PDB file of C-alpha atoms in Angstrom:
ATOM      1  CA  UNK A   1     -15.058  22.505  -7.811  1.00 86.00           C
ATOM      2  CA  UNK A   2     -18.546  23.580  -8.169  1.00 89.00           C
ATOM      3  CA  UNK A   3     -18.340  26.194  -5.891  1.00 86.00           C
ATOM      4  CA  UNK A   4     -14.697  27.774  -7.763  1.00 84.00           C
ATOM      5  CA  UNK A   5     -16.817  27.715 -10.879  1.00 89.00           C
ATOM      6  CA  UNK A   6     -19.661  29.404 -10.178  1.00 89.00           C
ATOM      7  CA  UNK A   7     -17.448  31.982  -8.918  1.00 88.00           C
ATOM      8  CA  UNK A   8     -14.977  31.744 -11.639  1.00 86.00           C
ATOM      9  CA  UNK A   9     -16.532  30.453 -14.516  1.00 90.00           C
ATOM     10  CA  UNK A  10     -12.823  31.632 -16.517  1.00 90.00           C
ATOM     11  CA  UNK A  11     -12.204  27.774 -15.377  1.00 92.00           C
ATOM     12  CA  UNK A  12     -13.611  27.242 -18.987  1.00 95.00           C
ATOM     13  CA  UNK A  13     -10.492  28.847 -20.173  1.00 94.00           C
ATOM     14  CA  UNK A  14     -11.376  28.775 -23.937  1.00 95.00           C
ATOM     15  CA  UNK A  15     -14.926  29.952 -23.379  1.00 95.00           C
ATOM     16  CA  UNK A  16     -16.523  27.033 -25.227  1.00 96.00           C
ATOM     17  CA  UNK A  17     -18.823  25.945 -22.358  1.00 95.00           C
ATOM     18  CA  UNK A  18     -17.136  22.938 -21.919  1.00 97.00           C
ATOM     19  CA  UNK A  19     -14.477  22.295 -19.270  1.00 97.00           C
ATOM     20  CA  UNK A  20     -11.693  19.836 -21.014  1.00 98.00           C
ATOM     21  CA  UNK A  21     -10.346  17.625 -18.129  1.00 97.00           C
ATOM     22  CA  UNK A  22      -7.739  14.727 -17.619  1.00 98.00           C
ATOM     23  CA  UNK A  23      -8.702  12.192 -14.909  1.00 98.00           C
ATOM     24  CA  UNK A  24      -5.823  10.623 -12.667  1.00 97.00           C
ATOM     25  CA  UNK A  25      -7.368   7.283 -11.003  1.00 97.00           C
ATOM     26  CA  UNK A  26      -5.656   4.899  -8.314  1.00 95.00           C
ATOM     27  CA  UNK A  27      -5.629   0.938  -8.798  1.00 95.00           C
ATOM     28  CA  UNK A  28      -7.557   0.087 -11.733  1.00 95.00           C
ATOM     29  CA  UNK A  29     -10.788  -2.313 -10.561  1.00 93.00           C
ATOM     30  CA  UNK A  30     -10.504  -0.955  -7.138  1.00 94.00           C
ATOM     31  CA  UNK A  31     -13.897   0.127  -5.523  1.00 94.00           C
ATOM     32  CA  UNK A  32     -12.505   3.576  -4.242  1.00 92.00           C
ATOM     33  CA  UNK A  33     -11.177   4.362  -7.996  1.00 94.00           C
ATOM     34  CA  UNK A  34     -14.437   3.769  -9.444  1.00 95.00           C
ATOM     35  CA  UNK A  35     -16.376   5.082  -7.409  1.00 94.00           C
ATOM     36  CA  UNK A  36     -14.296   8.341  -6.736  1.00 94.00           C
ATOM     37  CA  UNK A  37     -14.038   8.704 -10.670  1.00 95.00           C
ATOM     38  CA  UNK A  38     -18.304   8.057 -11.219  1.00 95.00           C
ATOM     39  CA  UNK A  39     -18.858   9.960  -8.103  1.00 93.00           C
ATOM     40  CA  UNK A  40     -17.025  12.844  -9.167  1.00 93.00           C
ATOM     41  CA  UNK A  41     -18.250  13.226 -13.232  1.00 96.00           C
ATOM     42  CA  UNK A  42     -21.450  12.440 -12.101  1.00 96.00           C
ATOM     43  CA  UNK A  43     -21.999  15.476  -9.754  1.00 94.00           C
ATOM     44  CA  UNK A  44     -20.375  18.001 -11.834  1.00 95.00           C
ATOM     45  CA  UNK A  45     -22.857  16.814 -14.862  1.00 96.00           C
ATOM     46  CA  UNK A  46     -25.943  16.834 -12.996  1.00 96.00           C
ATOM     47  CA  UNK A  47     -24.959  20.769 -11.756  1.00 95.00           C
ATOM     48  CA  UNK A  48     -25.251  21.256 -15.592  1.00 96.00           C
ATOM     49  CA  UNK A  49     -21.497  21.512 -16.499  1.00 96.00           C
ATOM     50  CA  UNK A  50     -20.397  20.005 -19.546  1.00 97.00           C
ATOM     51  CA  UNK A  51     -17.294  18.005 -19.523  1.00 98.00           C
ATOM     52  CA  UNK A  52     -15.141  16.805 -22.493  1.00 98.00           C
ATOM     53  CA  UNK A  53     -12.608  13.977 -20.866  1.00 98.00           C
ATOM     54  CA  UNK A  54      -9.150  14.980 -22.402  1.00 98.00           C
ATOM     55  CA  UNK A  55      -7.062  11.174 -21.004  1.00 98.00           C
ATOM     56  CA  UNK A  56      -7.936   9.287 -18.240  1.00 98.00           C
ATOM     57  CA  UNK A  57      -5.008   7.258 -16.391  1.00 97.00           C
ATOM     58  CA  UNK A  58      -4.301   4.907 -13.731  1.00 97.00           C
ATOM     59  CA  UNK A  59      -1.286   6.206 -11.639  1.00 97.00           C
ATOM     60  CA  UNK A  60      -2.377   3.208  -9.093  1.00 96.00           C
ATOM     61  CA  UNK A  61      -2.189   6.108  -5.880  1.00 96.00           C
ATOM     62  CA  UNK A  62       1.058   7.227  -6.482  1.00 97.00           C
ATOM     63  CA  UNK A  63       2.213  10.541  -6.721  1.00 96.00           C
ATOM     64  CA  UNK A  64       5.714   9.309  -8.760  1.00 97.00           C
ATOM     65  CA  UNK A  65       3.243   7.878 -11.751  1.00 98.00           C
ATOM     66  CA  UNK A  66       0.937  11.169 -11.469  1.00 98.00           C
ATOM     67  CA  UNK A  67       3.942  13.226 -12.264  1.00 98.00           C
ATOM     68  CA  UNK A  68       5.136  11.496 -14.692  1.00 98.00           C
ATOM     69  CA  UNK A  69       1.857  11.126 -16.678  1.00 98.00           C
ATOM     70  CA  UNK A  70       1.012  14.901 -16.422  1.00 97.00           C
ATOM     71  CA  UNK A  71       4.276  16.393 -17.838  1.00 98.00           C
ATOM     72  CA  UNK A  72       3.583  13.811 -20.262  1.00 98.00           C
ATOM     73  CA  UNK A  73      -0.227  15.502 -21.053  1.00 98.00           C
ATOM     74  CA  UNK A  74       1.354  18.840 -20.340  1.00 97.00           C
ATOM     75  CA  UNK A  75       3.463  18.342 -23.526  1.00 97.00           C
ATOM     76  CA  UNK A  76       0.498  16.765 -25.598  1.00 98.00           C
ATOM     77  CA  UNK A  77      -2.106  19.319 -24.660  1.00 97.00           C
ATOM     78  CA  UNK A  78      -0.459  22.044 -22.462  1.00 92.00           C
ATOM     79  CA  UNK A  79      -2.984  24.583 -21.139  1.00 86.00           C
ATOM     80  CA  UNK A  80      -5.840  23.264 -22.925  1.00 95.00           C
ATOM     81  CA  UNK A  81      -6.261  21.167 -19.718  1.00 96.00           C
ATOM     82  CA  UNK A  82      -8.121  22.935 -17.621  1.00 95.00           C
ATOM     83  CA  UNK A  83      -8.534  20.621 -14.838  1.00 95.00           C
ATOM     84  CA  UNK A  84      -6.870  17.689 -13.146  1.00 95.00           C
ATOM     85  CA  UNK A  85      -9.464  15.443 -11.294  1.00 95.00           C
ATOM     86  CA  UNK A  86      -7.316  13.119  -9.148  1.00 94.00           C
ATOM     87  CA  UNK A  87      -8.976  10.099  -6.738  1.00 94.00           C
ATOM     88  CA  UNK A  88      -6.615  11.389  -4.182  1.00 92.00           C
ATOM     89  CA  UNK A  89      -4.478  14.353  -2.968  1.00 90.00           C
ATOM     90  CA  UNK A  90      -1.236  12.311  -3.142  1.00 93.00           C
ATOM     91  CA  UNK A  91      -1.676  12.007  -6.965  1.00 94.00           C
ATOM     92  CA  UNK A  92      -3.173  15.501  -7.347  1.00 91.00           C
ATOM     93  CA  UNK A  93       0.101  16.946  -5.655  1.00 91.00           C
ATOM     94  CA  UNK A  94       2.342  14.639  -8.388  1.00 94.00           C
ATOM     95  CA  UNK A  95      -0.138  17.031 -10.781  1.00 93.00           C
ATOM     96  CA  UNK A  96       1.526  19.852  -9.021  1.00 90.00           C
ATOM     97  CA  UNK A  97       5.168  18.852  -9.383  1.00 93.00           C
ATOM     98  CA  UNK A  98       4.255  18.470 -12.951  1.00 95.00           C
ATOM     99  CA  UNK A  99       2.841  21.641 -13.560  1.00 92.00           C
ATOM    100  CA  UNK A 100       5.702  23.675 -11.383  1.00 91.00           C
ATOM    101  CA  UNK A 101       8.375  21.535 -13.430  1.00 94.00           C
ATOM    102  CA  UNK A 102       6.931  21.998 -17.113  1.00 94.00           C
ATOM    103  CA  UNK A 103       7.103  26.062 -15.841  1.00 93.00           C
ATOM    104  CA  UNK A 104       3.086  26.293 -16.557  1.00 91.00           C
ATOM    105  CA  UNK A 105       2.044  29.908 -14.530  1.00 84.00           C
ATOM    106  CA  UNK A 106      -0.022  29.499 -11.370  1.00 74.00           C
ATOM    107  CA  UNK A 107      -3.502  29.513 -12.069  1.00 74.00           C
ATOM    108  CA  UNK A 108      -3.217  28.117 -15.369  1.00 86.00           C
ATOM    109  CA  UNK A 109      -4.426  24.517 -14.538  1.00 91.00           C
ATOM    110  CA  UNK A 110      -6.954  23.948 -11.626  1.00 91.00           C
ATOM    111  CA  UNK A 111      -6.521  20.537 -10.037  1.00 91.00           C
ATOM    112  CA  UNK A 112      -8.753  18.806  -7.524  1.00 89.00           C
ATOM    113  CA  UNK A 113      -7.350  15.982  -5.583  1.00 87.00           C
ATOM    114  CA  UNK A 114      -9.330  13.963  -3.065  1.00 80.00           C
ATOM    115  CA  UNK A 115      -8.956  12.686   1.107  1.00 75.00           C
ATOM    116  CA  UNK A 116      -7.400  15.869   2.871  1.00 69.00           C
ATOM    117  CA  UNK A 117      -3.963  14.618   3.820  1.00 70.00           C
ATOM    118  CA  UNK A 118      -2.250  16.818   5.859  1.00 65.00           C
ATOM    119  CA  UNK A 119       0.851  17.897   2.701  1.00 71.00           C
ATOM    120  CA  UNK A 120      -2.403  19.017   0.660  1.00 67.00           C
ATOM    121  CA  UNK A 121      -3.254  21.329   3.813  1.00 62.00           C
ATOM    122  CA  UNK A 122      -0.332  22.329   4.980  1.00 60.00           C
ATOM    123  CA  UNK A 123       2.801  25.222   4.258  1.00 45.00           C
ATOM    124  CA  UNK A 124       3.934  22.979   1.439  1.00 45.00           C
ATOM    125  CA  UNK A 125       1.136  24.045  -0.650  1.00 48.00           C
ATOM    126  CA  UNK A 126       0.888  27.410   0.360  1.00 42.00           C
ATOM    127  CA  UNK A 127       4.656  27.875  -0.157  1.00 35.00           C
ATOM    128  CA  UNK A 128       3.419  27.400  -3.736  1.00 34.00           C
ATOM    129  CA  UNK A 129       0.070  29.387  -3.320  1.00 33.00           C
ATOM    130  CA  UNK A 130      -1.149  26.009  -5.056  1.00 41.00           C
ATOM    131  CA  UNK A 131      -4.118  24.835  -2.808  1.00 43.00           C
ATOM    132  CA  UNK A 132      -7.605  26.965  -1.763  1.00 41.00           C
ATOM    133  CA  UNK A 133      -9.552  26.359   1.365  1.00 35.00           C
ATOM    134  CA  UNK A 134     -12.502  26.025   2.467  1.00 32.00           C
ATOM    135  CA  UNK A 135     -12.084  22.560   1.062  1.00 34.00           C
ATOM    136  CA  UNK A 136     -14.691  21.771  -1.417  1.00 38.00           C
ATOM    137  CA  UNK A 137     -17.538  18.316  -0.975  1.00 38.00           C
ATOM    138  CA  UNK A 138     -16.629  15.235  -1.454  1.00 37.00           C
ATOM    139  CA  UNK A 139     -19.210  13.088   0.512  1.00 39.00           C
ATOM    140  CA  UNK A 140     -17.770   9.394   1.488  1.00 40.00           C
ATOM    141  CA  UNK A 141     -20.465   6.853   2.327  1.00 39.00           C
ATOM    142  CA  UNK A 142     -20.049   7.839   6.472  1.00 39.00           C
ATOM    143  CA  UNK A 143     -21.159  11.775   5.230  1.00 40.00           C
ATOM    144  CA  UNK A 144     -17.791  13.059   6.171  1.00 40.00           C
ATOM    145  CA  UNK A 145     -16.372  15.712   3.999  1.00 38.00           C
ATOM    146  CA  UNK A 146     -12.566  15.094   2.944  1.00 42.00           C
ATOM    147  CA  UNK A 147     -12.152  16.838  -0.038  1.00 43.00           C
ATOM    148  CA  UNK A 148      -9.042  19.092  -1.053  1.00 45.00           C
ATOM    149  CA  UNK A 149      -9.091  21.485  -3.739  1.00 49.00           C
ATOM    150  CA  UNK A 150      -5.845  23.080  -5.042  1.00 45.00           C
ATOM    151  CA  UNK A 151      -5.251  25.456  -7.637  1.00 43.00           C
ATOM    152  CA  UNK A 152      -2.298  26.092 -10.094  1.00 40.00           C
TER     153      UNK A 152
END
């Protein structure tokens, strides 16, 4: 994400120098959803980018519940959400099914999702043109990069 906004800084599509976000977590109390969630706020405040947290919500891994939640924020804010941060890739592509069902235009929401299965890398998302490589960073305690970024 860092990287996409340095280039891009239009992220911050309202131009108020603050990038309004939703958060979609897995199980609530579990270690990865907390510390995916601090891990990720964290880094994108200390690079000096101001965040305003739109909802936060616990769609417990499951892309079925991320769907469902986002239409539901789609209809409450529509594009004033300018990015999706999702603990995983299976709930940031439930973020894309949203998006592509509501009839939002690509590009209009950017959405980060996190672990690099292989749907969030593969022709489904570029049949869509929804998901950007070179991944992104996302550091897991082992140093291994698994990060997916993709874009609507």
């Amino acid at each position: 994400f860092l990287e996409q906004y340095e280039k891009n800084p239009t992220i911050d599509k309202n131009n108020d120098g603050i990038i309004q976000y939703v958060m979609l977590e897995g199980e609530p109390g579990h270690q990865d959803t907390m510390i995916r969630t601090e891990a990720c706020i964290k880094t994108i405040q200390e690079a000096g980018i101001e965040l305003e947290r739109l909802e936060t919500y616990s769609a417990n891994w499951r892309r079925s519940q991320s769907k469902e939640v986002m239409e539901d924020w789609i209809e409450k804010y529509g594009e004033n959400i300018e990015v999706v941060f999702s603990n995983n890739d299976e709930m940031a592509l439930g973020a894309v099914d949203a998006v592509q069902s509501m009839g939002l235009p690509d590009g209009s929401i950017k959405i980060i999702g996190l672990d690099g299965i292989a749907e969030a890398k593969d022709g489904r998302a570029d049949r869509y043109g929804a998901f950007d490589r070179p991944a992104g960073r996302y550091r897991k305690r082992n140093g291994q990069n698994r990060y997916s970024q993709s874009t609507l």
